[in-house]
Amino acid sequence: MATDTTIVAVDATSDRPVSTVSWAAIVAGAVVAAAASVMLLALGSGFGLASVSPWAGGASPVTFTVMTAIWLIIMQWIASGLGGYLTGRLRTRWIGTHAHEVFFRDTAHGFLSWALATVITAALFSSAAILATGAGAHVAASPTAEPQAAVAYDVDTLFRSAHPDTTPAAADIHAEAGRILAFGIANGAVPSADRVYLDQMIVTQTGVSPIEADQRVAVVTDREQAAVAQAKQAADTARKAAAAFAIFTGLSMLIGALIACVAAALGGQQRDEHP
């Protein structure tokens, strides 16, 4: 008859299996690491990191990437080191356990502390992001839109004259011209037939020569196309910056996990040396 030879760790005063995980120490280290991350985030913003942006008016994408990478690594290094070290110093002492097993358990405790701190920090930042997204959606729902205002301004420049017409019929003509202009810009250029029709509308409303009317259309379309190209370039710059931020966030988290494991092993070793 086969016999069960499974060996489990048991308490000296009880026949029940004893877990080797010191959850109290893990939670304590995770809370400290999460609090340190929030503090360092606020400190980095106070030092001006929040003003570093790849968008218009901010720093260049290279500067943004380098400064963000350094900041994230510093955050993970300090926060994970503190959390891992405290986890190692506060964990339950294992008596009569091989040194290699003690080292593995310490590093595992440091990793668990880092993982729990990451979840806590992500939950805090996600809540803040949800609030910011709601505020952004409220602003986006505003009836005033900058691109629409820019197109309306360009349409007004097409029909400028010494005797402006403010009748309802003139407003309808302006609206039609705006639709023609928007359609042409969306497709890369105003079709020749639409451009001729637009020139005739300008000549009829303003009394300028056909040549001047065509020049007005050319100036407006060039300005609108340049604005579209600038917007695309800004969006591409923001996309690259977001991708770089995601990559360095992942790399800094890997560094944080390593630091937490090493710090926990160091803290556990010092606890065992000075019981």
PDB file of C-alpha atoms in Angstrom, residues 15-260:
ATOM      1  CA  ASP A  15      -0.531  20.294  14.045  1.00  0.00           C
ATOM      2  CA  ARG A  16      -1.946  22.799  11.544  1.00  0.00           C
ATOM      3  CA  PRO A  17       0.152  23.883   8.515  1.00  0.00           C
ATOM      4  CA  VAL A  18       1.698  27.346   8.891  1.00  0.00           C
ATOM      5  CA  SER A  19       1.935  29.779   5.974  1.00  0.00           C
ATOM      6  CA  THR A  20       5.363  31.194   5.238  1.00  0.00           C
ATOM      7  CA  VAL A  21       3.853  34.468   3.978  1.00  0.00           C
ATOM      8  CA  SER A  22       3.968  37.386   6.427  1.00  0.00           C
ATOM      9  CA  TRP A  23       1.031  39.369   5.109  1.00  0.00           C
ATOM     10  CA  ALA A  24       1.250  41.989   7.835  1.00  0.00           C
ATOM     11  CA  ALA A  25       4.778  42.886   6.752  1.00  0.00           C
ATOM     12  CA  ILE A  26       3.782  42.838   3.073  1.00  0.00           C
ATOM     13  CA  VAL A  27       0.833  45.170   3.615  1.00  0.00           C
ATOM     14  CA  ALA A  28       2.938  47.514   5.747  1.00  0.00           C
ATOM     15  CA  GLY A  29       5.660  47.718   3.094  1.00  0.00           C
ATOM     16  CA  ALA A  30       3.111  48.168   0.305  1.00  0.00           C
ATOM     17  CA  VAL A  31       1.381  51.042   2.092  1.00  0.00           C
ATOM     18  CA  VAL A  32       4.717  52.780   2.652  1.00  0.00           C
ATOM     19  CA  ALA A  33       5.720  52.277  -0.993  1.00  0.00           C
ATOM     20  CA  ALA A  34       2.384  53.617  -2.266  1.00  0.00           C
ATOM     21  CA  ALA A  35       2.571  56.645   0.006  1.00  0.00           C
ATOM     22  CA  ALA A  36       6.147  57.324  -1.111  1.00  0.00           C
ATOM     23  CA  SER A  37       5.063  57.120  -4.764  1.00  0.00           C
ATOM     24  CA  VAL A  38       2.313  59.695  -4.234  1.00  0.00           C
ATOM     25  CA  MET A  39       4.696  61.958  -2.323  1.00  0.00           C
ATOM     26  CA  LEU A  40       7.365  61.731  -5.017  1.00  0.00           C
ATOM     27  CA  LEU A  41       4.761  62.433  -7.699  1.00  0.00           C
ATOM     28  CA  ALA A  42       3.718  65.610  -5.908  1.00  0.00           C
ATOM     29  CA  LEU A  43       7.370  66.524  -5.349  1.00  0.00           C
ATOM     30  CA  GLY A  44       8.181  66.041  -9.026  1.00  0.00           C
ATOM     31  CA  SER A  45       5.251  68.236 -10.006  1.00  0.00           C
ATOM     32  CA  GLY A  46       6.441  70.861  -7.559  1.00  0.00           C
ATOM     33  CA  PHE A  47       9.900  70.844  -9.157  1.00  0.00           C
ATOM     34  CA  GLY A  48       8.329  71.644 -12.506  1.00  0.00           C
ATOM     35  CA  LEU A  49       8.009  68.218 -14.090  1.00  0.00           C
ATOM     36  CA  ALA A  50       4.305  68.827 -14.674  1.00  0.00           C
ATOM     37  CA  SER A  51       5.224  71.733 -16.960  1.00  0.00           C
ATOM     38  CA  VAL A  52       7.240  69.421 -19.207  1.00  0.00           C
ATOM     39  CA  SER A  53       4.948  68.568 -22.095  1.00  0.00           C
ATOM     40  CA  PRO A  54       5.432  67.392 -25.699  1.00  0.00           C
ATOM     41  CA  TRP A  55       2.502  69.541 -26.822  1.00  0.00           C
ATOM     42  CA  ALA A  56       2.643  73.065 -28.178  1.00  0.00           C
ATOM     43  CA  GLY A  57       4.489  75.451 -25.891  1.00  0.00           C
ATOM     44  CA  GLY A  58       6.181  72.653 -23.952  1.00  0.00           C
ATOM     45  CA  ALA A  59       9.554  71.000 -24.111  1.00  0.00           C
ATOM     46  CA  SER A  60      10.759  68.948 -27.056  1.00  0.00           C
ATOM     47  CA  PRO A  61       9.808  65.251 -27.237  1.00  0.00           C
ATOM     48  CA  VAL A  62      13.412  64.259 -26.464  1.00  0.00           C
ATOM     49  CA  THR A  63      13.488  66.408 -23.326  1.00  0.00           C
ATOM     50  CA  PHE A  64      10.091  65.088 -22.292  1.00  0.00           C
ATOM     51  CA  THR A  65      11.190  61.467 -22.730  1.00  0.00           C
ATOM     52  CA  VAL A  66      14.493  61.840 -20.864  1.00  0.00           C
ATOM     53  CA  MET A  67      13.078  63.794 -17.918  1.00  0.00           C
ATOM     54  CA  THR A  68      10.083  61.486 -17.587  1.00  0.00           C
ATOM     55  CA  ALA A  69      12.284  58.374 -17.675  1.00  0.00           C
ATOM     56  CA  ILE A  70      14.608  59.734 -14.976  1.00  0.00           C
ATOM     57  CA  TRP A  71      11.688  60.806 -12.809  1.00  0.00           C
ATOM     58  CA  LEU A  72       9.898  57.446 -13.058  1.00  0.00           C
ATOM     59  CA  ILE A  73      13.063  55.494 -12.247  1.00  0.00           C
ATOM     60  CA  ILE A  74      13.771  57.686  -9.213  1.00  0.00           C
ATOM     61  CA  MET A  75      10.201  57.206  -7.992  1.00  0.00           C
ATOM     62  CA  GLN A  76      10.347  53.427  -8.322  1.00  0.00           C
ATOM     63  CA  TRP A  77      13.837  53.212  -6.840  1.00  0.00           C
ATOM     64  CA  ILE A  78      12.996  55.116  -3.658  1.00  0.00           C
ATOM     65  CA  ALA A  79       9.432  53.906  -3.117  1.00  0.00           C
ATOM     66  CA  SER A  80      10.130  50.241  -3.884  1.00  0.00           C
ATOM     67  CA  GLY A  81      13.321  50.301  -1.848  1.00  0.00           C
ATOM     68  CA  LEU A  82      11.530  51.668   1.209  1.00  0.00           C
ATOM     69  CA  GLY A  83       8.620  49.257   0.910  1.00  0.00           C
ATOM     70  CA  GLY A  84      10.791  46.210   0.273  1.00  0.00           C
ATOM     71  CA  TYR A  85      13.216  46.986   3.095  1.00  0.00           C
ATOM     72  CA  LEU A  86      10.431  47.453   5.641  1.00  0.00           C
ATOM     73  CA  THR A  87       8.794  44.241   4.487  1.00  0.00           C
ATOM     74  CA  GLY A  88      12.030  42.335   5.077  1.00  0.00           C
ATOM     75  CA  ARG A  89      12.655  43.860   8.502  1.00  0.00           C
ATOM     76  CA  LEU A  90       9.080  43.361   9.703  1.00  0.00           C
ATOM     77  CA  ARG A  91       8.421  39.847   8.407  1.00  0.00           C
ATOM     78  CA  THR A  92       8.159  36.830  10.678  1.00  0.00           C
ATOM     79  CA  ARG A  93      11.496  35.258  11.514  1.00  0.00           C
ATOM     80  CA  TRP A  94      11.991  31.734  10.156  1.00  0.00           C
ATOM     81  CA  ILE A  95      13.960  29.568  12.606  1.00  0.00           C
ATOM     82  CA  GLY A  96      15.770  26.488  11.379  1.00  0.00           C
ATOM     83  CA  THR A  97      15.296  27.322   7.679  1.00  0.00           C
ATOM     84  CA  HIS A  98      18.063  26.948   5.100  1.00  0.00           C
ATOM     85  CA  ALA A  99      19.747  30.200   4.074  1.00  0.00           C
ATOM     86  CA  HIS A 100      18.784  29.742   0.404  1.00  0.00           C
ATOM     87  CA  GLU A 101      15.129  29.280   1.349  1.00  0.00           C
ATOM     88  CA  VAL A 102      15.248  32.344   3.566  1.00  0.00           C
ATOM     89  CA  PHE A 103      16.674  34.388   0.679  1.00  0.00           C
ATOM     90  CA  PHE A 104      13.923  33.172  -1.660  1.00  0.00           C
ATOM     91  CA  ARG A 105      11.178  33.968   0.847  1.00  0.00           C
ATOM     92  CA  ASP A 106      12.583  37.443   1.476  1.00  0.00           C
ATOM     93  CA  THR A 107      12.718  38.271  -2.219  1.00  0.00           C
ATOM     94  CA  ALA A 108       9.214  36.853  -2.680  1.00  0.00           C
ATOM     95  CA  HIS A 109       7.947  39.064   0.148  1.00  0.00           C
ATOM     96  CA  GLY A 110       9.578  42.081  -1.470  1.00  0.00           C
ATOM     97  CA  PHE A 111       7.961  41.246  -4.802  1.00  0.00           C
ATOM     98  CA  LEU A 112       4.530  40.826  -3.204  1.00  0.00           C
ATOM     99  CA  SER A 113       4.947  44.143  -1.413  1.00  0.00           C
ATOM    100  CA  TRP A 114       5.847  45.854  -4.696  1.00  0.00           C
ATOM    101  CA  ALA A 115       2.891  44.247  -6.484  1.00  0.00           C
ATOM    102  CA  LEU A 116       0.422  45.329  -3.816  1.00  0.00           C
ATOM    103  CA  ALA A 117       1.842  48.857  -3.777  1.00  0.00           C
ATOM    104  CA  THR A 118       1.531  49.020  -7.568  1.00  0.00           C
ATOM    105  CA  VAL A 119      -2.124  47.999  -7.404  1.00  0.00           C
ATOM    106  CA  ILE A 120      -2.845  50.606  -4.699  1.00  0.00           C
ATOM    107  CA  THR A 121      -1.054  53.367  -6.606  1.00  0.00           C
ATOM    108  CA  ALA A 122      -2.734  52.438  -9.882  1.00  0.00           C
ATOM    109  CA  ALA A 123      -6.135  52.540  -8.184  1.00  0.00           C
ATOM    110  CA  LEU A 124      -5.427  56.020  -6.802  1.00  0.00           C
ATOM    111  CA  PHE A 125      -4.195  57.359 -10.129  1.00  0.00           C
ATOM    112  CA  SER A 126      -7.086  55.726 -12.013  1.00  0.00           C
ATOM    113  CA  SER A 127      -9.596  57.504  -9.785  1.00  0.00           C
ATOM    114  CA  ALA A 128      -7.875  60.815 -10.476  1.00  0.00           C
ATOM    115  CA  ALA A 129      -7.802  60.055 -14.209  1.00  0.00           C
ATOM    116  CA  ILE A 130     -11.539  59.303 -14.221  1.00  0.00           C
ATOM    117  CA  LEU A 131     -12.259  62.655 -12.587  1.00  0.00           C
ATOM    118  CA  ALA A 132     -10.012  64.449 -15.077  1.00  0.00           C
ATOM    119  CA  THR A 133     -11.677  62.653 -17.987  1.00  0.00           C
ATOM    120  CA  GLY A 134     -15.103  63.750 -16.779  1.00  0.00           C
ATOM    121  CA  ALA A 135     -13.953  67.347 -16.550  1.00  0.00           C
ATOM    122  CA  GLY A 136     -12.423  67.134 -20.022  1.00  0.00           C
ATOM    123  CA  ALA A 137     -15.649  65.723 -21.469  1.00  0.00           C
ATOM    124  CA  HIS A 138     -17.574  68.631 -19.933  1.00  0.00           C
ATOM    125  CA  VAL A 139     -15.241  71.110 -21.576  1.00  0.00           C
ATOM    126  CA  ALA A 140     -15.402  69.273 -24.899  1.00  0.00           C
ATOM    127  CA  ALA A 141     -19.202  69.474 -24.804  1.00  0.00           C
ATOM    128  CA  SER A 142     -19.010  73.258 -24.858  1.00  0.00           C
ATOM    129  CA  PRO A 143     -20.756  74.739 -27.915  1.00  0.00           C
ATOM    130  CA  THR A 144     -17.727  76.908 -28.724  1.00  0.00           C
ATOM    131  CA  ALA A 145     -15.096  75.068 -30.753  1.00  0.00           C
ATOM    132  CA  GLU A 146     -11.822  76.639 -31.843  1.00  0.00           C
ATOM    133  CA  PRO A 147     -11.580  74.923 -35.286  1.00  0.00           C
ATOM    134  CA  GLN A 148     -15.114  76.018 -36.180  1.00  0.00           C
ATOM    135  CA  ALA A 149     -14.326  79.579 -35.123  1.00  0.00           C
ATOM    136  CA  ALA A 150     -11.203  79.560 -37.294  1.00  0.00           C
ATOM    137  CA  VAL A 151     -13.164  78.406 -40.363  1.00  0.00           C
ATOM    138  CA  ALA A 152     -15.846  81.037 -39.723  1.00  0.00           C
ATOM    139  CA  TYR A 153     -13.174  83.730 -39.539  1.00  0.00           C
ATOM    140  CA  ASP A 154     -11.652  82.625 -42.846  1.00  0.00           C
ATOM    141  CA  VAL A 155     -15.082  82.665 -44.499  1.00  0.00           C
ATOM    142  CA  ASP A 156     -15.595  86.220 -43.266  1.00  0.00           C
ATOM    143  CA  THR A 157     -12.296  87.260 -44.844  1.00  0.00           C
ATOM    144  CA  LEU A 158     -13.498  85.932 -48.191  1.00  0.00           C
ATOM    145  CA  PHE A 159     -16.474  88.333 -48.258  1.00  0.00           C
ATOM    146  CA  ARG A 160     -14.915  91.444 -46.800  1.00  0.00           C
ATOM    147  CA  SER A 161     -15.879  94.628 -48.627  1.00  0.00           C
ATOM    148  CA  ALA A 162     -16.302  98.358 -48.074  1.00  0.00           C
ATOM    149  CA  HIS A 163     -20.063  97.827 -47.810  1.00  0.00           C
ATOM    150  CA  PRO A 164     -20.677  94.595 -45.925  1.00  0.00           C
ATOM    151  CA  ASP A 165     -24.022  92.868 -46.470  1.00  0.00           C
ATOM    152  CA  THR A 166     -25.702  91.710 -43.253  1.00  0.00           C
ATOM    153  CA  THR A 167     -28.985  90.452 -44.705  1.00  0.00           C
ATOM    154  CA  PRO A 168     -30.209  86.889 -44.071  1.00  0.00           C
ATOM    155  CA  ALA A 169     -29.433  86.020 -47.681  1.00  0.00           C
ATOM    156  CA  ALA A 170     -25.797  87.038 -47.164  1.00  0.00           C
ATOM    157  CA  ALA A 171     -25.615  84.856 -44.053  1.00  0.00           C
ATOM    158  CA  ASP A 172     -26.853  81.898 -46.106  1.00  0.00           C
ATOM    159  CA  ILE A 173     -24.163  82.570 -48.707  1.00  0.00           C
ATOM    160  CA  HIS A 174     -21.504  82.688 -46.013  1.00  0.00           C
ATOM    161  CA  ALA A 175     -22.736  79.376 -44.609  1.00  0.00           C
ATOM    162  CA  GLU A 176     -22.606  77.759 -48.050  1.00  0.00           C
ATOM    163  CA  ALA A 177     -19.100  79.065 -48.608  1.00  0.00           C
ATOM    164  CA  GLY A 178     -18.079  77.625 -45.256  1.00  0.00           C
ATOM    165  CA  ARG A 179     -19.394  74.202 -46.229  1.00  0.00           C
ATOM    166  CA  ILE A 180     -17.539  74.323 -49.546  1.00  0.00           C
ATOM    167  CA  LEU A 181     -14.337  75.351 -47.805  1.00  0.00           C
ATOM    168  CA  ALA A 182     -14.655  72.680 -45.105  1.00  0.00           C
ATOM    169  CA  PHE A 183     -15.336  69.959 -47.687  1.00  0.00           C
ATOM    170  CA  GLY A 184     -12.315  70.965 -49.747  1.00  0.00           C
ATOM    171  CA  ILE A 185      -9.994  71.080 -46.747  1.00  0.00           C
ATOM    172  CA  ALA A 186     -11.193  67.676 -45.560  1.00  0.00           C
ATOM    173  CA  ASN A 187     -10.348  66.200 -48.970  1.00  0.00           C
ATOM    174  CA  GLY A 188      -6.987  67.929 -49.367  1.00  0.00           C
ATOM    175  CA  ALA A 189      -8.026  70.639 -51.852  1.00  0.00           C
ATOM    176  CA  VAL A 190     -11.091  72.533 -53.043  1.00  0.00           C
ATOM    177  CA  PRO A 191     -12.345  70.993 -56.333  1.00  0.00           C
ATOM    178  CA  SER A 192     -11.952  73.232 -59.370  1.00  0.00           C
ATOM    179  CA  ALA A 193     -15.704  73.499 -59.955  1.00  0.00           C
ATOM    180  CA  ASP A 194     -16.307  74.469 -56.335  1.00  0.00           C
ATOM    181  CA  ARG A 195     -13.480  76.973 -56.482  1.00  0.00           C
ATOM    182  CA  VAL A 196     -14.924  78.668 -59.569  1.00  0.00           C
ATOM    183  CA  TYR A 197     -18.340  78.804 -57.906  1.00  0.00           C
ATOM    184  CA  LEU A 198     -16.790  80.218 -54.740  1.00  0.00           C
ATOM    185  CA  ASP A 199     -14.972  82.888 -56.763  1.00  0.00           C
ATOM    186  CA  GLN A 200     -18.253  83.914 -58.387  1.00  0.00           C
ATOM    187  CA  MET A 201     -19.941  84.178 -54.995  1.00  0.00           C
ATOM    188  CA  ILE A 202     -17.180  86.467 -53.726  1.00  0.00           C
ATOM    189  CA  VAL A 203     -17.311  88.661 -56.831  1.00  0.00           C
ATOM    190  CA  THR A 204     -21.094  89.003 -56.555  1.00  0.00           C
ATOM    191  CA  GLN A 205     -21.082  89.827 -52.850  1.00  0.00           C
ATOM    192  CA  THR A 206     -18.046  92.100 -52.651  1.00  0.00           C
ATOM    193  CA  GLY A 207     -17.594  93.536 -56.139  1.00  0.00           C
ATOM    194  CA  VAL A 208     -13.916  92.645 -56.306  1.00  0.00           C
ATOM    195  CA  SER A 209     -12.315  91.379 -59.487  1.00  0.00           C
ATOM    196  CA  PRO A 210     -12.266  87.636 -60.251  1.00  0.00           C
ATOM    197  CA  ILE A 211      -8.484  87.615 -59.866  1.00  0.00           C
ATOM    198  CA  GLU A 212      -8.679  89.115 -56.366  1.00  0.00           C
ATOM    199  CA  ALA A 213     -11.492  86.734 -55.448  1.00  0.00           C
ATOM    200  CA  ASP A 214      -9.377  83.758 -56.499  1.00  0.00           C
ATOM    201  CA  GLN A 215      -6.433  85.130 -54.528  1.00  0.00           C
ATOM    202  CA  ARG A 216      -8.603  85.320 -51.423  1.00  0.00           C
ATOM    203  CA  VAL A 217      -9.658  81.708 -51.859  1.00  0.00           C
ATOM    204  CA  ALA A 218      -6.028  80.654 -52.335  1.00  0.00           C
ATOM    205  CA  VAL A 219      -4.891  82.450 -49.157  1.00  0.00           C
ATOM    206  CA  VAL A 220      -7.697  80.984 -47.069  1.00  0.00           C
ATOM    207  CA  THR A 221      -7.264  77.408 -48.319  1.00  0.00           C
ATOM    208  CA  ASP A 222      -3.494  77.549 -47.793  1.00  0.00           C
ATOM    209  CA  ARG A 223      -3.986  78.818 -44.238  1.00  0.00           C
ATOM    210  CA  GLU A 224      -6.550  76.151 -43.408  1.00  0.00           C
ATOM    211  CA  GLN A 225      -4.439  73.355 -44.893  1.00  0.00           C
ATOM    212  CA  ALA A 226      -1.424  74.574 -42.913  1.00  0.00           C
ATOM    213  CA  ALA A 227      -3.530  74.495 -39.735  1.00  0.00           C
ATOM    214  CA  VAL A 228      -4.635  70.935 -40.506  1.00  0.00           C
ATOM    215  CA  ALA A 229      -1.025  69.859 -41.099  1.00  0.00           C
ATOM    216  CA  GLN A 230       0.067  71.485 -37.847  1.00  0.00           C
ATOM    217  CA  ALA A 231      -2.706  69.704 -35.958  1.00  0.00           C
ATOM    218  CA  LYS A 232      -1.664  66.355 -37.449  1.00  0.00           C
ATOM    219  CA  GLN A 233       1.959  66.982 -36.502  1.00  0.00           C
ATOM    220  CA  ALA A 234       0.965  67.877 -32.940  1.00  0.00           C
ATOM    221  CA  ALA A 235      -1.131  64.715 -32.701  1.00  0.00           C
ATOM    222  CA  ASP A 236       1.756  62.598 -33.997  1.00  0.00           C
ATOM    223  CA  THR A 237       4.137  64.204 -31.491  1.00  0.00           C
ATOM    224  CA  ALA A 238       1.701  63.514 -28.665  1.00  0.00           C
ATOM    225  CA  ARG A 239       1.313  59.893 -29.821  1.00  0.00           C
ATOM    226  CA  LYS A 240       5.074  59.331 -29.823  1.00  0.00           C
ATOM    227  CA  ALA A 241       5.406  60.937 -26.399  1.00  0.00           C
ATOM    228  CA  ALA A 242       2.604  58.750 -25.025  1.00  0.00           C
ATOM    229  CA  ALA A 243       4.274  55.634 -26.438  1.00  0.00           C
ATOM    230  CA  ALA A 244       7.617  56.612 -24.903  1.00  0.00           C
ATOM    231  CA  PHE A 245       5.914  57.310 -21.586  1.00  0.00           C
ATOM    232  CA  ALA A 246       4.299  53.855 -21.613  1.00  0.00           C
ATOM    233  CA  ILE A 247       7.609  52.143 -22.423  1.00  0.00           C
ATOM    234  CA  PHE A 248       9.517  53.922 -19.663  1.00  0.00           C
ATOM    235  CA  THR A 249       6.678  53.294 -17.222  1.00  0.00           C
ATOM    236  CA  GLY A 250       7.013  49.553 -17.841  1.00  0.00           C
ATOM    237  CA  LEU A 251      10.809  49.656 -17.563  1.00  0.00           C
ATOM    238  CA  SER A 252      10.676  51.666 -14.332  1.00  0.00           C
ATOM    239  CA  MET A 253       8.205  49.161 -12.877  1.00  0.00           C
ATOM    240  CA  LEU A 254      10.575  46.290 -13.673  1.00  0.00           C
ATOM    241  CA  ILE A 255      13.363  48.189 -11.929  1.00  0.00           C
ATOM    242  CA  GLY A 256      11.050  48.803  -8.974  1.00  0.00           C
ATOM    243  CA  ALA A 257      10.254  45.095  -8.667  1.00  0.00           C
ATOM    244  CA  LEU A 258      13.956  44.247  -8.667  1.00  0.00           C
ATOM    245  CA  ILE A 259      14.756  46.923  -6.091  1.00  0.00           C
ATOM    246  CA  ALA A 260      11.925  45.744  -3.834  1.00  0.00           C
TER     247      ALA A 260
END
